[in-house]
Amino acid sequence: MMGIDLKNINRVFQVGDESVYALNNVSLHIDAGDYISIMGPSGSGKSTLLNILGLLDRPNTGQYLFENVDISSFSDEQQALTRSEKIGFVFQVFHLVPRLTAAQNIELPLVLAGVDSEERRHRVDKILKSTGLVDRAHHKPGQLSGGQRQRVAMARATIMNPSIILADEPTGNLDRASGKEIIEVLEGLNKEGMTLIIVTHDPGLGRRAHRQIRMIDGQIEATIHNEVG
Amino acid sequence: MKWVDYFYFAFGALRGFSVRTILMLVAMSFGVAAVIVLTGLGDGARRFIASEFASLGTNLLIVLPGKSETAGVSPGSFVGQTTRDLTIDDALSLTRNSTTDRIAVITVGAASVSRGRLDREVTIVGTSHHFLDIYHWKMAQGRFLPKTDMRTEQSVIVLGATLKEELFKAENPVGEWVRVGDRRFRVIGVIASEGQSFGMDAGDMAIVPVSSAQSLFNQASLFRILIEAKNRDVLELAKKQIINTLKERHQGEEDVTVISQDAVLQTFDNIFKTLTYSVAGIAAVSLIVAGILIMNVMLISVSQRTAEIGLLKALGAKTHEIQNLFLVEAVLLSVLGATIGLIIGDIGCRIIATIYPDFPAGAPVWAIFSAFFVSVVTGLLFGVSPAKRAAKLDAVEALSK
Ligand SMILES: Nc1ncnc2c1ncn2[C@@H]1O[C@H](COP(=O)(O)OP(=O)(O)O)[C@@H](O)[C@H]1O
Ligand SMILES: [Mg+2]
C-alpha cells in the first residue's frame, strides 16, 4: 500500500542545556489519498511534524517510510528530488517571491525541475485557467489580495502534480470567505487523489478532514475519525 | 535546473539595485576602467616611441660619447659619462668605412633667432647635409644644408615652419637674413615637417651647419653621430668598424657607445611593456577591492533572501542549484561592473586621443580580454562564500525568517 508510515519518530532540539522534544515518539500511518487535519496548541509540534513529512527536516530517531521507501537512506539530493516531484507545500505566509509575477511564481517548481520553457508555459497557462487566475497572471504578489496570493501559492504547490499537499495553517492569514475558498480548492485536489494534510487552529475546519489528529507536547494525544468527509 | 534559467533568475534578482550594489558596480567599473586607461597609456607610449624610431631607417647606427657599462643598451647609456668628446674629425673618419653609406652629425644648443624686432628662443641643431634624408624630413621651401665639408663654417640657416611663421609671416624667407645670437645667417630653406620628433619640435627650431653651431656655442664636441649602413646585413660589421675606427683614433680606448635603433627600440619596448604590466597589476588590485564588495553585496543579498532560499529548497531546489544561482548572480554583477568599466575606459582613451591626437592611446586587446576574464574570476571567487552560505541554509529555519 502506497502511503506514509512514521514509526517512533523523535525530533529533538537542543536549546541551551535543555532538550526540547518537538516530536516525542510519534507513530502515524497515512494512506494515499487521505485527508488529515492536525490540531493542537502552539508549540505542540504540528509544524515540525509537517516539515518531517515534507522531507524538509529529518527526525533524530525513528523510521520514516515514504511510499514504502525508508527515507533515512536518502541523500539530500534525493530528498530534494522527492520534494520536487511528490510534495507540494502551502504556507500560512504564502512565501511568494515578491519580484516575480503570479505566473512566474507558479512556474518556479518547473524551472527548478528543468522542464523546458515551452512545456512550462503550457502547464502554467492551464493551471492559471483552472484556478481563475488568468487576469492576475502578470501581477506581482504585492498587487494581489491575500486570498489570491494563497491561490497562486496553491497553484505553485500543485503544478508538479504531487502526491501529497502539506498545508501549514493555510487560512491563518485570510478572512473567513477567502479561507473557505482556499479550503474548497484543497479539498477538490484531495478528491482528485492527492493526499491532503492540513495544520489548522479552526475546529470547524479540522472536522472536515477524514481524520483529525490532536497534538500536545510533541505527542499525538488523540486521533478522531470523522464520519463525514 | 537549466543554465539559461540560472541566468534569467539571477538577472531578475539583480534588478532591484540597492545603493550597495551601485557602489560595488562603481568600484568594479573604475577598477576595470583604470586597467583599460592605464594600459592604454602605457601601450600608447610604447607604440608612439616605436613609430618615432620607425621613421628613422632600420640601417641606422647612433654613436654617442661615453662607454655604457652594460653589454646591451640601458637607459643609462643616454646619460653615460663622457670620457672623450666626439669630434667632426671622428665623424669624417667613419665615412671611409666600407659599410658606411651616409653620415650626419648632430650638436644641439639653444639660442634666440631674431629678425628686426621679432625674436624667438629656439633649439639650434648643428648638423650636416644628410640629416634631412636620415630623418626623412621634407623641405617646404628652398634647400637644406649644402653638401660641403663639415669643418667649414657657413652662415646659412634652415628654419622650422613655426619659427618661419613667427619671423616672416607669409613672406618668402629664402635669401633673407636673420640673427642667431650675435651672428647673421642667411635663410636657405624651411622645413616642411611639423610635430614632435625625438623631443624636438620640428617646427620650432633652426638648423645650421655643424661648424657654425660649434662656434656659436663655443664647443668642439658632438652630441651624436648618425651613420646609415649600406644595408641591414652589415649592421653588426658596421658597428664593429665604427668602434675599431674610433678606438684607433682615441688612443686605443673604447670610449663610445654605438647603438642600433633596433636595440633602442627594443629597450623602450621593454620599458613600456614592463610599465604597462605593472600598471595593469596595480589596477587589478582595485578589482580585488571590487571583489570584496561583491562578496559583501552577495552576503547581504543572501541574508535578505533567506526565506526565498528556504522556499526554493521546499520546492525541490538542490544544494548545488542554490549555490549556482548565487554564483551566477555574483558573476553577473561582476561582468556588469566590468562592462561599464570597459565603456568608461574606452571613453577615457578616446578623450586622451582627442586631446593628444599624435599619441595612440588605446588599450591592447589582451588588456581588454584579461580585464573581462579577471572580473569573471573575481565574481566567481568572491561569490563562492556567499553562495555556499546560501546553499547550506537550513530549509525549515530559512522558511521561518
Ligand atoms: N529550530 C528549533 N530550535 C529549537 N526549538 C525548536 C525549533 N523548532 C521548533 N522548536 C520547538 O519545538 C516545538 C514545536 O514547534 P513547532 O513544531 O513549530 O510547533 P507548532 O507548529 O505546533 O506551533 C516548540 O517548543 C518549538 O519551540
Ligand atoms: Mg507551527
Short mmCIF file of C-alpha atoms in Angstrom, two decimals, chain A:
data_model
loop_
_atom_site.label_atom_id
_atom_site.label_comp_id
_atom_site.label_asym_id
_atom_site.label_seq_id
_atom_site.Cartn_x
_atom_site.Cartn_y
_atom_site.Cartn_z
CA MET A 1 0.00 0.00 0.00
CA MET A 2 1.47 3.37 -1.07
CA GLY A 3 1.39 5.93 1.68
CA ILE A 4 3.37 7.22 4.57
CA ASP A 5 4.49 5.44 7.70
CA LEU A 6 6.04 7.14 10.70
CA LYS A 7 7.36 4.84 13.43
CA ASN A 8 8.56 6.18 16.78
CA ILE A 9 9.71 9.48 15.35
CA ASN A 10 11.66 11.78 17.67
CA ARG A 11 12.74 15.29 16.80
CA VAL A 12 14.81 16.92 19.47
CA PHE A 13 16.06 20.50 19.56
CA GLN A 14 18.88 21.45 21.84
CA VAL A 15 18.06 24.78 23.45
CA GLY A 16 20.94 25.64 25.75
CA ASP A 17 21.29 22.70 28.14
CA GLU A 18 17.77 21.58 27.58
CA SER A 19 16.49 19.06 25.06
CA VAL A 20 13.17 20.12 23.62
CA TYR A 21 11.20 17.21 22.19
CA ALA A 22 9.32 18.85 19.32
CA LEU A 23 8.18 15.35 18.38
CA ASN A 24 8.14 12.66 21.02
CA ASN A 25 7.75 9.11 19.82
CA VAL A 26 5.25 9.87 17.10
CA SER A 27 3.85 7.00 15.03
CA LEU A 28 1.41 7.62 12.24
CA HIS A 29 0.13 5.95 9.12
CA ILE A 30 -1.28 7.96 6.26
CA ASP A 31 -2.88 6.29 3.26
CA ALA A 32 -2.55 7.62 -0.24
CA GLY A 33 -5.48 9.96 -0.89
CA ASP A 34 -6.09 10.55 2.81
CA TYR A 35 -7.30 13.89 4.18
CA ILE A 36 -5.89 14.65 7.62
CA SER A 37 -6.11 17.69 9.83
CA ILE A 38 -3.56 18.32 12.56
CA MET A 39 -4.64 20.42 15.50
CA GLY A 40 -3.18 21.38 18.83
CA PRO A 41 -1.86 24.32 20.80
CA SER A 42 1.03 26.45 19.66
CA GLY A 43 4.36 24.73 20.21
CA SER A 44 2.87 21.26 20.25
CA GLY A 45 4.95 20.12 17.25
CA LYS A 46 2.50 20.44 14.34
CA SER A 47 4.86 22.30 12.03
CA THR A 48 7.75 20.04 12.95
CA LEU A 49 5.65 17.02 12.01
CA LEU A 50 4.71 18.63 8.71
CA ASN A 51 8.35 19.52 7.94
CA ILE A 52 9.41 15.94 8.56
CA LEU A 53 6.57 14.60 6.47
CA GLY A 54 7.63 17.01 3.68
CA LEU A 55 11.31 15.91 3.83
CA LEU A 56 12.37 19.43 4.77
CA ASP A 57 13.60 18.14 8.12
CA ARG A 58 14.97 14.80 9.30
CA PRO A 59 13.97 13.01 12.51
CA ASN A 60 16.65 12.31 15.10
CA THR A 61 15.40 8.79 15.64
CA GLY A 62 12.62 6.65 14.26
CA GLN A 63 11.72 5.31 10.88
CA TYR A 64 10.04 7.15 8.05
CA LEU A 65 8.73 5.15 5.11
CA PHE A 66 7.70 7.35 2.21
CA GLU A 67 5.79 5.30 -0.33
CA ASN A 68 7.44 2.18 1.13
CA VAL A 69 10.96 3.63 0.91
CA ASP A 70 12.94 4.34 4.07
CA ILE A 71 13.99 7.95 3.58
CA SER A 72 16.80 7.76 6.15
CA SER A 73 18.76 6.20 3.27
CA PHE A 74 18.04 9.21 1.06
CA SER A 75 20.76 11.70 0.25
CA ASP A 76 19.92 15.40 0.44
CA GLU A 77 19.73 15.35 -3.37
CA GLN A 78 17.21 12.50 -3.37
CA GLN A 79 15.15 14.28 -0.74
CA ALA A 80 15.17 17.44 -2.86
CA LEU A 81 14.09 15.42 -5.88
CA THR A 82 11.28 13.81 -3.88
CA ARG A 83 10.11 17.22 -2.67
CA SER A 84 10.14 18.43 -6.24
CA GLU A 85 8.18 15.51 -7.66
CA LYS A 86 5.91 14.31 -4.86
CA ILE A 87 5.32 17.07 -2.35
CA GLY A 88 3.53 20.40 -2.51
CA PHE A 89 3.81 22.94 0.31
CA VAL A 90 1.29 25.62 1.18
CA PHE A 91 2.31 28.09 3.90
CA GLN A 92 0.45 30.43 6.19
CA VAL A 93 2.54 33.38 4.91
CA PHE A 94 2.28 32.27 1.24
CA HIS A 95 6.04 32.60 0.61
CA LEU A 96 5.67 34.07 -2.85
CA VAL A 97 8.81 35.62 -4.37
CA PRO A 98 7.92 39.32 -4.40
CA ARG A 99 9.81 40.29 -7.57
CA LEU A 100 8.21 37.53 -9.65
CA THR A 101 4.75 37.74 -11.18
CA ALA A 102 1.99 35.31 -10.21
CA ALA A 103 2.70 33.25 -13.32
CA GLN A 104 6.44 33.22 -12.62
CA ASN A 105 5.86 32.13 -9.03
CA ILE A 106 3.67 29.29 -10.23
CA GLU A 107 6.31 28.36 -12.81
CA LEU A 108 9.13 28.16 -10.26
CA PRO A 109 8.92 24.41 -9.43
CA LEU A 110 9.00 23.65 -13.16
CA VAL A 111 12.07 25.87 -13.62
CA LEU A 112 13.82 24.11 -10.75
CA ALA A 113 12.89 20.73 -12.20
CA GLY A 114 14.48 21.71 -15.52
CA VAL A 115 11.27 21.49 -17.55
CA ASP A 116 11.74 23.28 -20.87
CA SER A 117 10.09 26.63 -21.37
CA GLU A 118 7.54 25.57 -23.97
CA GLU A 119 6.12 22.90 -21.69
CA ARG A 120 6.31 25.30 -18.74
CA ARG A 121 4.22 27.94 -20.47
CA HIS A 122 1.67 25.33 -21.46
CA ARG A 123 1.30 23.97 -17.93
CA VAL A 124 1.22 27.39 -16.26
CA ASP A 125 -1.45 28.59 -18.70
CA LYS A 126 -3.52 25.54 -17.95
CA ILE A 127 -3.37 25.95 -14.19
CA LEU A 128 -3.99 29.72 -14.42
CA LYS A 129 -7.22 28.93 -16.27
CA SER A 130 -8.36 26.21 -13.90
CA THR A 131 -7.73 28.38 -10.85
CA GLY A 132 -9.28 31.52 -12.34
CA LEU A 133 -6.03 33.50 -12.07
CA VAL A 134 -5.64 34.33 -15.77
CA ASP A 135 -6.22 38.05 -15.34
CA ARG A 136 -3.80 38.14 -12.39
CA ALA A 137 -1.03 36.26 -14.20
CA HIS A 138 1.24 39.25 -14.63
CA HIS A 139 0.59 40.85 -11.26
CA LYS A 140 3.26 40.86 -8.58
CA PRO A 141 2.27 39.37 -5.20
CA GLY A 142 2.11 42.90 -3.75
CA GLN A 143 -0.75 43.68 -6.12
CA LEU A 144 -2.81 40.65 -5.08
CA SER A 145 -5.23 40.12 -2.19
CA GLY A 146 -4.45 37.53 0.49
CA GLY A 147 -6.86 35.02 -1.00
CA GLN A 148 -5.38 35.50 -4.46
CA ARG A 149 -1.86 35.09 -3.11
CA GLN A 150 -2.79 31.81 -1.47
CA ARG A 151 -4.40 30.63 -4.69
CA VAL A 152 -1.16 31.41 -6.51
CA ALA A 153 0.75 29.51 -3.81
CA MET A 154 -1.58 26.54 -4.24
CA ALA A 155 -1.20 26.59 -7.98
CA ARG A 156 2.57 26.55 -7.39
CA ALA A 157 2.22 23.65 -4.93
CA THR A 158 0.26 21.55 -7.40
CA ILE A 159 1.86 22.34 -10.75
CA MET A 160 4.21 19.36 -10.43
CA ASN A 161 1.25 17.05 -9.74
CA PRO A 162 2.49 15.99 -6.29
CA SER A 163 1.05 13.04 -4.44
CA ILE A 164 0.89 14.97 -1.15
CA ILE A 165 -0.14 18.50 -0.27
CA LEU A 166 1.15 19.79 3.07
CA ALA A 167 -0.61 22.95 4.24
CA ASP A 168 0.57 24.67 7.44
CA GLU A 169 -2.27 26.92 8.63
CA PRO A 170 -3.16 27.88 5.05
CA THR A 171 -6.08 30.04 6.17
CA GLY A 172 -4.30 31.61 9.14
CA ASN A 173 -3.74 34.90 7.37
CA LEU A 174 -7.02 35.03 5.48
CA ASP A 175 -10.52 36.31 6.15
CA ARG A 176 -13.31 33.73 6.50
CA ALA A 177 -14.54 33.95 2.93
CA SER A 178 -11.08 33.62 1.37
CA GLY A 179 -10.23 30.86 3.84
CA LYS A 180 -13.29 28.89 2.84
CA GLU A 181 -12.44 29.32 -0.82
CA ILE A 182 -8.91 28.02 -0.21
CA ILE A 183 -10.14 25.00 1.73
CA GLU A 184 -12.55 24.15 -1.07
CA VAL A 185 -9.72 24.22 -3.58
CA LEU A 186 -7.58 21.99 -1.36
CA GLU A 187 -10.43 19.54 -0.83
CA GLY A 188 -11.01 19.50 -4.57
CA LEU A 189 -7.39 18.41 -5.04
CA ASN A 190 -7.91 15.70 -2.41
CA LYS A 191 -10.93 14.43 -4.31
CA GLU A 192 -8.70 14.16 -7.39
CA GLY A 193 -6.49 11.81 -5.38
CA MET A 194 -3.85 13.93 -3.69
CA THR A 195 -3.12 13.21 -0.06
CA LEU A 196 -4.02 16.33 1.93
CA ILE A 197 -2.56 17.20 5.32
CA ILE A 198 -3.64 20.47 6.88
CA VAL A 199 -2.44 22.07 10.12
CA THR A 200 -5.17 24.32 11.48
CA HIS A 201 -6.43 26.08 14.57
CA ASP A 202 -10.00 26.19 13.26
CA PRO A 203 -12.07 23.35 14.84
CA GLY A 204 -14.71 23.62 12.14
CA LEU A 205 -12.04 23.13 9.51
CA GLY A 206 -10.44 20.29 11.46
CA ARG A 207 -13.71 18.36 11.48
CA ARG A 208 -13.93 18.39 7.69
CA ALA A 209 -10.95 16.00 7.37
CA HIS A 210 -11.29 12.23 7.21
CA ARG A 211 -9.12 12.07 10.24
CA GLN A 212 -8.28 14.60 12.88
CA ILE A 213 -5.02 14.38 14.81
CA ARG A 214 -4.66 16.26 18.09
CA MET A 215 -1.14 17.01 19.28
CA ILE A 216 0.15 18.12 22.65
CA ASP A 217 3.80 18.48 23.71
CA GLY A 218 5.16 16.68 20.69
CA GLN A 219 2.88 13.72 21.07
CA ILE A 220 -0.25 12.59 19.28
CA GLU A 221 -2.85 12.86 22.02
CA ALA A 222 -5.83 11.66 20.02
CA THR A 223 -6.87 10.57 16.55
CA ILE A 224 -10.51 11.19 15.64
CA HIS A 225 -12.08 9.53 12.63
CA ASN A 226 -14.73 11.78 11.17
CA GLU A 227 -17.73 10.19 9.57
CA VAL A 228 -18.47 13.00 7.17
CA GLY A 229 -15.62 13.98 4.92
#
